[in-house]
Coordinates of C-alpha atoms in Angstrom, one line a residue:
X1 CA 7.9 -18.1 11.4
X2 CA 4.8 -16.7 12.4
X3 CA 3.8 -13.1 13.6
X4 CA 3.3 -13.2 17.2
X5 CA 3.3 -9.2 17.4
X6 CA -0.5 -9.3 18.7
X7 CA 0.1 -11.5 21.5
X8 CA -0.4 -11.2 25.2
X9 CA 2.5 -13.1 26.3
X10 CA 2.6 -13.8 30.6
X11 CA 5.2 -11.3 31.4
X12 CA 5.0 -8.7 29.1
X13 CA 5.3 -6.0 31.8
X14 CA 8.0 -8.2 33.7
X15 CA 11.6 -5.8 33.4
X16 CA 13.1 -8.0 36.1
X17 CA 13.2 -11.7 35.3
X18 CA 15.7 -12.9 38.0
X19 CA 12.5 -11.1 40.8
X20 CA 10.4 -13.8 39.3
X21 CA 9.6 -16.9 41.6
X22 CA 10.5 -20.7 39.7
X23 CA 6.6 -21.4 40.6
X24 CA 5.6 -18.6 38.1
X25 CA 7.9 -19.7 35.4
X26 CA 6.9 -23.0 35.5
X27 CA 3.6 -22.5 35.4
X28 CA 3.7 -20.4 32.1
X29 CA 5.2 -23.2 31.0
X30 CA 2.6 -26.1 32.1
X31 CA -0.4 -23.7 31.8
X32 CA 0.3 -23.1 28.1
X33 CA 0.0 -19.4 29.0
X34 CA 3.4 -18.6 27.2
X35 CA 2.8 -19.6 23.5
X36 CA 5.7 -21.2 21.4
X37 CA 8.2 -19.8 20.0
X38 CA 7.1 -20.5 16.6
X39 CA 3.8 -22.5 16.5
X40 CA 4.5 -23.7 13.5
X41 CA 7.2 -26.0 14.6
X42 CA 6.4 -26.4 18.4
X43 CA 9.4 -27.4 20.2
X44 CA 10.4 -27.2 23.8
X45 CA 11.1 -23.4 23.9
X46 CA 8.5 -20.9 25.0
X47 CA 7.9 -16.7 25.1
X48 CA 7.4 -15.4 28.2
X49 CA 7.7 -11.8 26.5
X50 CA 8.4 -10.3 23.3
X51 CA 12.5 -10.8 24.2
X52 CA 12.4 -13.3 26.7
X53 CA 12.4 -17.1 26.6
X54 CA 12.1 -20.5 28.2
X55 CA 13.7 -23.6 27.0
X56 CA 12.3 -26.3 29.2
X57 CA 12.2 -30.0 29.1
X58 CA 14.4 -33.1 30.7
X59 CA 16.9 -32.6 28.0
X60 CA 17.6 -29.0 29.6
X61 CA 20.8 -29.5 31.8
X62 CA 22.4 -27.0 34.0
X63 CA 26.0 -27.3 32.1
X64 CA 24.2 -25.3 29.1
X65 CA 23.3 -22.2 31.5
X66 CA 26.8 -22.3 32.5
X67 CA 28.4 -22.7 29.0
X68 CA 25.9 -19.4 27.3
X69 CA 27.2 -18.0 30.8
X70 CA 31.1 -18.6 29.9
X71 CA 30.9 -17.7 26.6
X72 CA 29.1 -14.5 27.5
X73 CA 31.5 -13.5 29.8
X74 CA 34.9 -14.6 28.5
X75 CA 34.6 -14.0 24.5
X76 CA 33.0 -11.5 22.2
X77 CA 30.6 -14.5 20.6
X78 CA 27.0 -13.3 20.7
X79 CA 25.0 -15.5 22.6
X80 CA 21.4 -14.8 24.9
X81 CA 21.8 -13.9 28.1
X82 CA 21.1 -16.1 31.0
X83 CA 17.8 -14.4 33.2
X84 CA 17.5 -17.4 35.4
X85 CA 18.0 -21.0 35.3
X86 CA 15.7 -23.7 37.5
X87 CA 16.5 -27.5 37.6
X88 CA 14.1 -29.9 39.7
X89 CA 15.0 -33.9 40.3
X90 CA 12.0 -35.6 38.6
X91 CA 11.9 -40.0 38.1
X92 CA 10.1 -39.1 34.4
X93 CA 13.2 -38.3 32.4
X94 CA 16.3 -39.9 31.1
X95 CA 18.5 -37.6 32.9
X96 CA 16.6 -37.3 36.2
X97 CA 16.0 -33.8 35.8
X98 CA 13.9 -31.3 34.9
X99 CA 15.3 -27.8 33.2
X100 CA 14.1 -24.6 32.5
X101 CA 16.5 -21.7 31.3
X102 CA 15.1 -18.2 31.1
X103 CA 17.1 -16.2 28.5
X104 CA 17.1 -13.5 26.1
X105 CA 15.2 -13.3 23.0
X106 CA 17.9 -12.2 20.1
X107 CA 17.0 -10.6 17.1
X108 CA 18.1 -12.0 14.1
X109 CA 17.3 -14.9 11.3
X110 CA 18.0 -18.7 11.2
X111 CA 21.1 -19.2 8.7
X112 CA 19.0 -22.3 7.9
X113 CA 16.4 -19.9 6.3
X114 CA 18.8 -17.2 5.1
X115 CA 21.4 -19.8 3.4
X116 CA 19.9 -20.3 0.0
X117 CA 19.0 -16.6 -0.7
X118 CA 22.8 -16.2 0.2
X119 CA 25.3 -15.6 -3.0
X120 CA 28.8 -17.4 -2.1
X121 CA 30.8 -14.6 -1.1
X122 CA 27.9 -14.1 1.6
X123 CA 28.4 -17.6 1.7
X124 CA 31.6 -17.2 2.9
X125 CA 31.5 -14.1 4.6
X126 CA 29.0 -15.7 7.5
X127 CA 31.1 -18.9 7.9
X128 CA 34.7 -16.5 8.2
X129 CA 32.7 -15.0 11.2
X130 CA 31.7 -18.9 12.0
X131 CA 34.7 -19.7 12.4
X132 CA 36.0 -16.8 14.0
X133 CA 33.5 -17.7 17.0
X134 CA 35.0 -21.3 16.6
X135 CA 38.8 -20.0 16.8
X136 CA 37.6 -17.7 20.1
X137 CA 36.4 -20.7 21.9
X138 CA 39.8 -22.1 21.9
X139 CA 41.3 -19.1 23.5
X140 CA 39.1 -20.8 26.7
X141 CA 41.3 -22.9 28.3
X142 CA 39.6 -25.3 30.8
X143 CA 41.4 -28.4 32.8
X144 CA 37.8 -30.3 33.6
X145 CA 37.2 -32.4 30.4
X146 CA 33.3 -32.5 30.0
X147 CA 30.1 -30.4 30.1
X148 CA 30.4 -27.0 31.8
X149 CA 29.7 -27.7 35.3
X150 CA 29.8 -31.4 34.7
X151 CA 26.9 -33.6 34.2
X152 CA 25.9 -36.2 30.7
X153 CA 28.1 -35.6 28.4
X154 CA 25.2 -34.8 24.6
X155 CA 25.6 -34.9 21.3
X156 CA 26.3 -37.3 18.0
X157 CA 29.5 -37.2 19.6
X158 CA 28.4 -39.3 23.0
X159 CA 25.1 -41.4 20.8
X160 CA 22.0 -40.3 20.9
X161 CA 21.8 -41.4 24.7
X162 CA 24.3 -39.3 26.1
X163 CA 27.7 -41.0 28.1
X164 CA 29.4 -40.3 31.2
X165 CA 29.8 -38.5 33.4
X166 CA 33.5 -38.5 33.4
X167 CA 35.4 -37.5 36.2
X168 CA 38.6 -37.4 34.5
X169 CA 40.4 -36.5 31.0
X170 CA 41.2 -40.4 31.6
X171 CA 37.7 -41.5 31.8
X172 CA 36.6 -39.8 28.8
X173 CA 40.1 -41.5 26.8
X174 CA 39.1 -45.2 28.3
X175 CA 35.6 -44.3 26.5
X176 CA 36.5 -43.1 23.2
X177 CA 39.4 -45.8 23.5
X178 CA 36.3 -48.3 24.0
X179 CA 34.0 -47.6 21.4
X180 CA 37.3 -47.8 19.0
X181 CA 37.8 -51.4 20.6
X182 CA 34.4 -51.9 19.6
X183 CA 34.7 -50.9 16.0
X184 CA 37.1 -53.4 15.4
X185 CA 36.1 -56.5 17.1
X186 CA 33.2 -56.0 15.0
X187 CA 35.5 -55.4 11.9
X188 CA 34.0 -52.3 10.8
X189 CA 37.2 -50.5 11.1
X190 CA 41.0 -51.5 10.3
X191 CA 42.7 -53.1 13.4
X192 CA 45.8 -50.6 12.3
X193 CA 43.8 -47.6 13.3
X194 CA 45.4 -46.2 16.6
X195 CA 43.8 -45.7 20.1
X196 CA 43.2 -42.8 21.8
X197 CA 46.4 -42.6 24.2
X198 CA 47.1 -38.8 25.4
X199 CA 45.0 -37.8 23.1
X200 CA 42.9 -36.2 26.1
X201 CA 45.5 -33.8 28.2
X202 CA 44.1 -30.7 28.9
X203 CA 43.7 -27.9 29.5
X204 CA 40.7 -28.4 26.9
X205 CA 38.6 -25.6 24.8
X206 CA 35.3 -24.8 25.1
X207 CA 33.3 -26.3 21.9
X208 CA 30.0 -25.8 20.8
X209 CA 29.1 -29.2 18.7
X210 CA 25.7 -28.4 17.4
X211 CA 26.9 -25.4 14.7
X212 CA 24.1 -26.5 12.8
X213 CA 22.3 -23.5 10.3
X214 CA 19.3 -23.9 12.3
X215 CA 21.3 -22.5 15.5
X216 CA 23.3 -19.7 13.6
X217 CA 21.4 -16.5 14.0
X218 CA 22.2 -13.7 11.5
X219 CA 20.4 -10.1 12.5
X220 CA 20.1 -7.0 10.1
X221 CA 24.0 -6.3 9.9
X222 CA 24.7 -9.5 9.2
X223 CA 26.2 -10.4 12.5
X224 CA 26.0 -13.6 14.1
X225 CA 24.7 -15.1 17.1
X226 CA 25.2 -18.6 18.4
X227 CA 22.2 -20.1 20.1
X228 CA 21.1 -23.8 21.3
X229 CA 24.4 -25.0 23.7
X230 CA 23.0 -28.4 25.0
X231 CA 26.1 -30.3 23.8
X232 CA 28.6 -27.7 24.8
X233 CA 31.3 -28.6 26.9
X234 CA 35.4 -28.4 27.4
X235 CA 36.9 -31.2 24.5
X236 CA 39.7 -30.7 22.6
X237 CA 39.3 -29.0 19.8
X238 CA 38.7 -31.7 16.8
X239 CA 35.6 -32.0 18.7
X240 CA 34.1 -29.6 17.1
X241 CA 35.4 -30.2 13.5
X242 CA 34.6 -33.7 13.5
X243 CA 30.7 -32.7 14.7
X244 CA 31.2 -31.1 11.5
X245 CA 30.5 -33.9 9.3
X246 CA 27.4 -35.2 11.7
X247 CA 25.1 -32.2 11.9
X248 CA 22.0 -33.7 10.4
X249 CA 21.2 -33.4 7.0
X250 CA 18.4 -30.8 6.8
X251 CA 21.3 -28.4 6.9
X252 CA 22.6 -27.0 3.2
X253 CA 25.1 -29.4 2.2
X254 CA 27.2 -26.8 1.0
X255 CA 27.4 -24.9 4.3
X256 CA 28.9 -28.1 5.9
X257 CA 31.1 -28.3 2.6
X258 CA 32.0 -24.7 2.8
X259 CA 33.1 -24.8 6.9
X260 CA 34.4 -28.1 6.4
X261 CA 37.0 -26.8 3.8
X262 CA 38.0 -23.9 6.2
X263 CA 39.2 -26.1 9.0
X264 CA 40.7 -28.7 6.5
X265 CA 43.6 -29.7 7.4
X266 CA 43.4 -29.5 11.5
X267 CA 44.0 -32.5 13.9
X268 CA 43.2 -34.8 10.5
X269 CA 44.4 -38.0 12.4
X270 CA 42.3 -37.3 15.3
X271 CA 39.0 -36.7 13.1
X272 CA 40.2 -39.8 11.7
X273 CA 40.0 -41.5 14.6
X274 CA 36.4 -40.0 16.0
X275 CA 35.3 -40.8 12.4
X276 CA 36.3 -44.3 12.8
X277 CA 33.7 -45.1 15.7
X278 CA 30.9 -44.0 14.2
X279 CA 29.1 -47.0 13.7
X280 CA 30.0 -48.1 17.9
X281 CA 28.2 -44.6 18.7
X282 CA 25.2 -45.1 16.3
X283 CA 24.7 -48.8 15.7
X284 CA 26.1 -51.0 19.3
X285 CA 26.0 -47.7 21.9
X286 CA 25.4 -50.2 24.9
X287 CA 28.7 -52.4 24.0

């Protein structure tokens, strides 16, 4: 990542970033004035100072302020704090919105980068406190099914063009029951393979589904910080192992391996079953 040390970002004197108006943020953003995060792979997050940020764009949903907002305040996970959060109606994007989340800037290292210099009981170390984070976000117990707040459900886990909203636990069954229908008629799957029928009762747990490398940030002590929470939201728990084994494939193949073996063994029928409409969620997601 490159050196930004030298920069004048917008706000560098700014010490209170809930006094500033939505007008000014925005126009950092639009004005260019706040540089990216790393220019050498521009995305849609931006420095307003040398610990604060902006992740903007129609992607950018209220439910993930409200799920780093959760986490923040009901579990020991490390995650950046929420400065201020502005969403505007717009006709431009596929959601109908417009987000911008103004957070904290954490120190620390990609696991993505850090992985490979890693030896395995490093390895193992940094996905024991993975999974620790994991096993903490199940102590949340939540009744509403669904992103924090409510809203599009994101992820692999809802195609790459979100689904919902759902208004019920029900809703969210009738789906997954759906795309499961799907799969067979198409005879991609056995007809044997069972529907989803109370498989959603809550209460439900708060999961992450993006535990990618890329959004695993490891600082000096080697503690860990979870960052991008887009496709966060109350599921039950398998959730999260089965996105497991659909984080894309930039990411180490042994890190996948590695978390994968420590939750082997959990909910195996209903991975089974998310496994089993894969090709519904990927390949007909308007059937």
């Amino acid at each position: 990542m490159s050196d930004q040390s030298q920069h004048v970002f917008p706000f560098s004197k700014v010490e209170d970033f809930e006094s500033l108006s939505d007008e000014e943020i925005i126009h950092a953003v639009k004005s260019k004035s706040a540089p990216y995060l790393d220019p050498e792979n521009p995305t849609r997050i931006r420095r307003l100072s040398k610990n604060v940020l902006v992740k903007y764009g129609g992607e950018v949903l209220p439910s993930e302020a409200e799920a780093l907002k959760l986490v923040a305040t009901m579990t020991r996970i490390r995650v950046p704090r929420v400065y201020k959060a502005i969403f505007r109606k717009t006709e431009s994007t596929m959601f109908g919105i417009e987000g911008y989340i103004v957070m904290e800037h954490l120190p620390g290292t990609t696991l993505a980068s850090l992985w490979d210099t890693y030896d395995k009981p490093q390895q193992e170390r940094v996905c024991a406190k993975i999974w620790d984070a994991i096993l903490q976000l199940r102590q949340l117990k939540i009744d509403r099914s669904g992103p924090i707040g409510g809203g599009i459900a994101q992820g692999v886990l809802f195609t790459l063009y979100g689904a919902g909203p759902f208004d019920s636990p029900k809703a969210l069954e009738d789906w997954h029951s759906h795309k499961l229908d799907v799969c067979k008629r198409l005879k991609r799957i056995p007809h044997d393979i069972p529907n989803f029928t109370g498989k959603f009762r809550p209460p439900f747990c708060l999961t992450h589904l993006d535990l990618a490398a890329r959004n695993i940030l490891v600082d000096a002590n080697g503690d860990i910080a979870l960052i991008d929470w887009g496709f966060a939201g109350a599921y039950p728990p398998w959730f999260e192992i089965r996105s497991f084994g659909m984080i894309d494939y930039t990411n180490p193949w042994s890190y996948r391996a590695m978390m994968k073996e420590i939750m082997a063994g959990e909910y195996e029928e209903e991975v089974r079953q998310l496994e089993a409409i894969h090709f519904a969620l990927f390949s007909a997601p308007f059937l």
